[in-house]
Short mmCIF file of C-alpha atoms in Angstrom, two decimals:
data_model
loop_
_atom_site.label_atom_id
_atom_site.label_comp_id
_atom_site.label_asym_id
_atom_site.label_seq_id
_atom_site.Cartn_x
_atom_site.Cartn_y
_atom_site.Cartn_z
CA UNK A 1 23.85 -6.63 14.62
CA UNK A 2 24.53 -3.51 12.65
CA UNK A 3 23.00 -0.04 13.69
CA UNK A 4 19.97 -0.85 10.58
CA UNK A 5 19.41 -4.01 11.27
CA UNK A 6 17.56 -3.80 14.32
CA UNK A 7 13.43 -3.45 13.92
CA UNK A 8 11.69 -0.03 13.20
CA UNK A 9 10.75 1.19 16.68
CA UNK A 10 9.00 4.25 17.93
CA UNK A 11 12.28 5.94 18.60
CA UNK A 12 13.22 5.99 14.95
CA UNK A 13 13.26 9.14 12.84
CA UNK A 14 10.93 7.59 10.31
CA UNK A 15 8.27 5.35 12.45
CA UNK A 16 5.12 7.26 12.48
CA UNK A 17 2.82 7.20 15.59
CA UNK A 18 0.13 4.62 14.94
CA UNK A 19 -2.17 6.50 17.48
CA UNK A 20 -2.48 9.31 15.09
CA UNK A 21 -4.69 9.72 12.37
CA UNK A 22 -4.82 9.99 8.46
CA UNK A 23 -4.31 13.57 8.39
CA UNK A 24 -0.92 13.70 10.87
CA UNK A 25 0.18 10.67 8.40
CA UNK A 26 -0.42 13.07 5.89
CA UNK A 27 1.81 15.68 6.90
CA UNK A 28 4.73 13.28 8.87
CA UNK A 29 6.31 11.59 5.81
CA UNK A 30 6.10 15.46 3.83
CA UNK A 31 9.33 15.81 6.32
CA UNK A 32 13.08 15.39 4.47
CA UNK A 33 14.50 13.46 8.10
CA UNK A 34 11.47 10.78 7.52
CA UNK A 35 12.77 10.64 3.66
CA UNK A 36 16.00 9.74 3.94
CA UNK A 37 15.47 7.32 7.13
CA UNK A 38 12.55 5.29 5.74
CA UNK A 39 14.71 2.66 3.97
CA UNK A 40 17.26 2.14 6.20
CA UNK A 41 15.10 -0.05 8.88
CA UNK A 42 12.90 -1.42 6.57
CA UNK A 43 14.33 -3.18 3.75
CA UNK A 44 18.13 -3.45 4.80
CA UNK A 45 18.14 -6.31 7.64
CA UNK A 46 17.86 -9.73 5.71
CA UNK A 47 14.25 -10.47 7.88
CA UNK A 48 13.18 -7.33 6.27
CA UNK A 49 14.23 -7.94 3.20
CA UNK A 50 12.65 -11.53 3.18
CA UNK A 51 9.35 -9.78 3.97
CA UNK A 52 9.71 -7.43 1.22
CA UNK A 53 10.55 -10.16 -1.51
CA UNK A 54 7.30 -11.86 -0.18
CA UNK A 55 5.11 -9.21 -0.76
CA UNK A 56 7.12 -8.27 -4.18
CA UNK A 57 5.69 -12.09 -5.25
CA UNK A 58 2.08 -11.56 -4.56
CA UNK A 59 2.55 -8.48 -6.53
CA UNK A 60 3.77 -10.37 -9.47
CA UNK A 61 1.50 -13.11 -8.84
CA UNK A 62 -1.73 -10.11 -8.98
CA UNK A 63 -0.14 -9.25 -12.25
CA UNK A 64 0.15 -12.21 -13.35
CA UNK A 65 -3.83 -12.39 -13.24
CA UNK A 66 -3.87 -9.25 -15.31
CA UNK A 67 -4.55 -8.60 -19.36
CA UNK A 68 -2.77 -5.98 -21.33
CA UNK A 69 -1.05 -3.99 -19.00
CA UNK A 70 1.53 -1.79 -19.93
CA UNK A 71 1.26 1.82 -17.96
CA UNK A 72 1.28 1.18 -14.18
CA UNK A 73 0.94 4.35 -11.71
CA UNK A 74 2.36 3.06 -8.26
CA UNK A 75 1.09 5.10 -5.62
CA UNK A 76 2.32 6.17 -3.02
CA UNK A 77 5.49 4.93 -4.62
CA UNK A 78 7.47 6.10 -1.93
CA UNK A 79 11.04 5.57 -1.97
CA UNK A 80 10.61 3.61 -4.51
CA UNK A 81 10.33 0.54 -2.55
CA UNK A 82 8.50 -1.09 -6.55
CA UNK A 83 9.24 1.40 -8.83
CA UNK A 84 12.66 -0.26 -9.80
CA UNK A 85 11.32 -3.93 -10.19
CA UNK A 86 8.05 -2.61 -12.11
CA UNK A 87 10.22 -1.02 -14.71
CA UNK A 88 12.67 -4.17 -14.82
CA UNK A 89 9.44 -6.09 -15.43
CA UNK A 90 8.74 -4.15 -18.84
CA UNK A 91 6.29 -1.71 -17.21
CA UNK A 92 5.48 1.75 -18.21
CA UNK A 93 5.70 3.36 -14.55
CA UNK A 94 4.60 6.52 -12.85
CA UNK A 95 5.37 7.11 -9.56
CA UNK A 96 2.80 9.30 -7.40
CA UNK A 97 3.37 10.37 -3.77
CA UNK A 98 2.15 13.48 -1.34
CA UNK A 99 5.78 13.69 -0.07
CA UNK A 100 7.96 15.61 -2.35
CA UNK A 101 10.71 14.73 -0.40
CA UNK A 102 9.73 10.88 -0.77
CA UNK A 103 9.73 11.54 -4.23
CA UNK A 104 13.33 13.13 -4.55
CA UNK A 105 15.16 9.74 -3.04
CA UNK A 106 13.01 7.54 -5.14
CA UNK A 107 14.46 9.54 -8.27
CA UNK A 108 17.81 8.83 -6.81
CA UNK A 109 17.55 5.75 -5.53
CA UNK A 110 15.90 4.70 -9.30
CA UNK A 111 18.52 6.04 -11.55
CA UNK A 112 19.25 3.43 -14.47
CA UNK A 113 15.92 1.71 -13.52
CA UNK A 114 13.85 4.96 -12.90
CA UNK A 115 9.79 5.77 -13.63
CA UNK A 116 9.07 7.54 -16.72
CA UNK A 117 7.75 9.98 -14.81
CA UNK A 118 7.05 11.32 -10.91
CA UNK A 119 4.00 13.68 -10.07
CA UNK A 120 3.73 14.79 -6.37
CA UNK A 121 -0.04 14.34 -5.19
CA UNK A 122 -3.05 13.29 -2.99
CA UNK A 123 -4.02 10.13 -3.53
CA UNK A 124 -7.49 11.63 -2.64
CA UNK A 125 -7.57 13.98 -5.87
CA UNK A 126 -5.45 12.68 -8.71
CA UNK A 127 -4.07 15.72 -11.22
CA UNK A 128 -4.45 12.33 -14.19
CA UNK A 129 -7.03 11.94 -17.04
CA UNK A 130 -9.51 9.49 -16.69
CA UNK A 131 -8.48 5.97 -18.00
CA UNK A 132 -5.21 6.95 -18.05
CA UNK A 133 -3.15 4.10 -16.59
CA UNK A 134 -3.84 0.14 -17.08
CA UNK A 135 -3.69 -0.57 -13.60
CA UNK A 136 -2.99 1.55 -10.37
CA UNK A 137 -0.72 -0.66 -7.67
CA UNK A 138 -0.98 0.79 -4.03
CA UNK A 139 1.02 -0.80 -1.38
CA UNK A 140 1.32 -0.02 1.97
CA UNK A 141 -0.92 2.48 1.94
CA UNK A 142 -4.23 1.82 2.96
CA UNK A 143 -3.67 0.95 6.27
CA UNK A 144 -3.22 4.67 7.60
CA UNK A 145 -6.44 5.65 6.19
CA UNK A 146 -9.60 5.96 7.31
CA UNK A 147 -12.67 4.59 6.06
CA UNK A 148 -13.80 7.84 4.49
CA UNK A 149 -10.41 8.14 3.09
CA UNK A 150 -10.18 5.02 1.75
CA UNK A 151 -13.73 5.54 -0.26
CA UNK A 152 -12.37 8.86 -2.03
CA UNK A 153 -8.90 7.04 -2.63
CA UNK A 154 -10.51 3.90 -4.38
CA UNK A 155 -12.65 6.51 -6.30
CA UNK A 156 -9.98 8.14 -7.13
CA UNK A 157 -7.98 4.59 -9.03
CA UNK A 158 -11.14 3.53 -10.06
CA UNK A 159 -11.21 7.03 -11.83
CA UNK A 160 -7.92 6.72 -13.35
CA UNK A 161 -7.60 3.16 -13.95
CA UNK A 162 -8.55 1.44 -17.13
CA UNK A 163 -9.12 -1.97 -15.41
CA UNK A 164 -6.89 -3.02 -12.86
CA UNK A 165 -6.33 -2.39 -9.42
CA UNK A 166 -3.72 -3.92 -7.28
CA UNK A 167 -3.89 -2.78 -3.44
CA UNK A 168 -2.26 -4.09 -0.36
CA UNK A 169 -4.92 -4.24 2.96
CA UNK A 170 -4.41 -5.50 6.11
CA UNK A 171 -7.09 -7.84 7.41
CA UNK A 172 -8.12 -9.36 10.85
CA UNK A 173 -7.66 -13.15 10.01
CA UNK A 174 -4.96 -14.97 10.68
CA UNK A 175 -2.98 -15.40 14.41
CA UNK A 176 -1.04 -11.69 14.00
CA UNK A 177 -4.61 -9.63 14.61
CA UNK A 178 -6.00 -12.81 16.98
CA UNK A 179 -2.89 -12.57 19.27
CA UNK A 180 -2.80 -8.42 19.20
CA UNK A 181 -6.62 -8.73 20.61
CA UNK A 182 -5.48 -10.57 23.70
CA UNK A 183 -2.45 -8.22 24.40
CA UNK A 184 -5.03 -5.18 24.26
CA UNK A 185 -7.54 -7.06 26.12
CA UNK A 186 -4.97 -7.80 28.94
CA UNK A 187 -3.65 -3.86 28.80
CA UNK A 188 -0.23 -5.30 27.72
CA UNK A 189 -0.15 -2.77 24.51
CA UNK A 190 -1.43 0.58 23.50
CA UNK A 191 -0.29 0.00 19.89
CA UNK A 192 -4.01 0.14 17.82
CA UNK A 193 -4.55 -1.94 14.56
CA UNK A 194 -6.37 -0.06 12.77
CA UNK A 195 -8.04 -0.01 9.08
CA UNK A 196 -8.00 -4.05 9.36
CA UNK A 197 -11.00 -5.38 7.03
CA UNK A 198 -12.78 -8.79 7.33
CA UNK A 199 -13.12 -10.49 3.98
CA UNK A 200 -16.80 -9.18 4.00
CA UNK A 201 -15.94 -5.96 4.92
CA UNK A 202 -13.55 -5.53 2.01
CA UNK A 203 -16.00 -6.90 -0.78
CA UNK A 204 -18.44 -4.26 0.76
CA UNK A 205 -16.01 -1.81 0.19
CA UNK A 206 -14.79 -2.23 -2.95
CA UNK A 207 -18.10 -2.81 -4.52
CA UNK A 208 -19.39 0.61 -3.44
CA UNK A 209 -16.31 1.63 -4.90
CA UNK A 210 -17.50 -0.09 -8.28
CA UNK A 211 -14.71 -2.32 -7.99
CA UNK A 212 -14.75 -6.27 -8.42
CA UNK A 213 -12.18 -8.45 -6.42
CA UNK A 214 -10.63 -10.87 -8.71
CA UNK A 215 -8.23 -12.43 -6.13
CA UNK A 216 -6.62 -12.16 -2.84
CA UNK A 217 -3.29 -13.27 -2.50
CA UNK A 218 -1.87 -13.75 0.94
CA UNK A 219 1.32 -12.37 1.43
CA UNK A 220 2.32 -15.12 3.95
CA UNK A 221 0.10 -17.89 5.41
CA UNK A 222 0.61 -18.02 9.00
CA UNK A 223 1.24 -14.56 11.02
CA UNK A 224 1.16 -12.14 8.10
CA UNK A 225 -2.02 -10.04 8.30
CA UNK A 226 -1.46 -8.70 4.81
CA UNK A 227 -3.31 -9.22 1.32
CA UNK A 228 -2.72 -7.89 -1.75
CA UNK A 229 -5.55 -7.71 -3.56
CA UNK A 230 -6.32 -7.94 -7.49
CA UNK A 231 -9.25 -5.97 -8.36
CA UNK A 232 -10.81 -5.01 -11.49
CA UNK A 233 -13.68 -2.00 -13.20
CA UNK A 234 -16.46 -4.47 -13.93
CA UNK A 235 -17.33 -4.32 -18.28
CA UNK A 236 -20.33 -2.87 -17.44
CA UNK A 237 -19.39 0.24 -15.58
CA UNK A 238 -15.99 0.59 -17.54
CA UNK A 239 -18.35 1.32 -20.64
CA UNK A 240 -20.66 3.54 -18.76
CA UNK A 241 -17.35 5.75 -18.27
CA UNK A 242 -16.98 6.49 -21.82
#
């Protein structure tokens, strides 16, 4: 096994500490080190790389769902873990992120199959005109935030968003979040799960956002505990926008 093949562990230069909160999140991946170590122990082993083509086809299976969609923000784009296979796809693509530094190897990393454009920002307060993408994909992301966080962020793509809404969540179904709840029970990990909706909860959520769910695709059916989630701005309060 190669030095990057082995699994992100706390020891890594780019593993944040899950016991921390939104705001440390905030500031950790802002750091050049974390920037040009995220990639390596994430997408390079072939496991890894089999769970990123999985969650790259319940991407494309959300879009598929989707009507007249050309300009896609993807944020936090990251390294550009989706920028490159959105714009293969035919997409218009902006990439967003907090992390300038983020930012600077995704324009690297994208070159021949780059975004049409990259805007450093908080997800929290987006510097984009209302209605000014057809869909805002977020991946990734919304498990290091908080709830009140997560209501601002959602505001925020609902905001910016024509329609659609495309947003990876972790959930507590499934045998991953069953089996973690017996380790913690028995004191045999520290490692919290947090931000992990039930189905209810994430209706809830959305709909005070003003969002509808459309679909939630699985990303894998047995330990995954990872949706991505198709949402859309109901008719109704699309128009009352205007």
């Amino acid at each position: 096994m190669s030095e990057n093949d082995h699994k992100p562990s706390a020891e890594d230069v780019s593993r944040a500490d899950r016991r921390r909160d939104y705001g440390y999140k905030k500031g950790f991946y802002r750091d050049e080190s974390v920037a040009a170590d995220y990639d390596a122990h994430r997408f390079t082993s072939p496991s890894r790389r089999r769970r990123n083509k999985k969650k790259w086809a319940a991407i494309q299976a959300a879009l598929g769902r989707t009507r007249d969609v050309r300009r896609v923000l993807d944020m936090p784009c990251g390294t550009g873990r989706f920028t490159g296979d959105l714009t293969a796809q035919g997409y218009e693509v902006f990439g967003s992120d907090i992390s300038l530094e983020m930012l600077k190897v995704a324009q690297v990393a994208g070159e021949g199959t780059a975004a049409i454009g990259y805007v450093q920002a908080d997800a929290e307060a987006l510097p984009l005109a209302a209605r000014s993408v057809d869909c805002v994909i977020s991946i990734r992301f919304m498990l290091h935030v908080d709830k009140e966080g997560r209501r601002k962020i959602l505001n925020e793509m609902r905001r910016v968003t024509r329609r659609w809404l495309i947003i990876d969540y972790r959930h507590r179904h499934g045998s991953r979040y069953a089996w973690w709840r017996i380790r913690w029970t028995l004191g045999l990990t520290k490692d919290p799960l947090r931000n992990r909706l039930t189905r209810d909860e994430l209706e809830v959520e959305l709909q005070e956002a003003g969002l509808d769910i459309i679909e939630i695709f699985p990303v894998a059916r047995a330990m995954s505990d990872k949706w991505v989630v198709l949402a859309e701005v109901p008719p109704v309060a699309e128009d009352s926008c205007e």
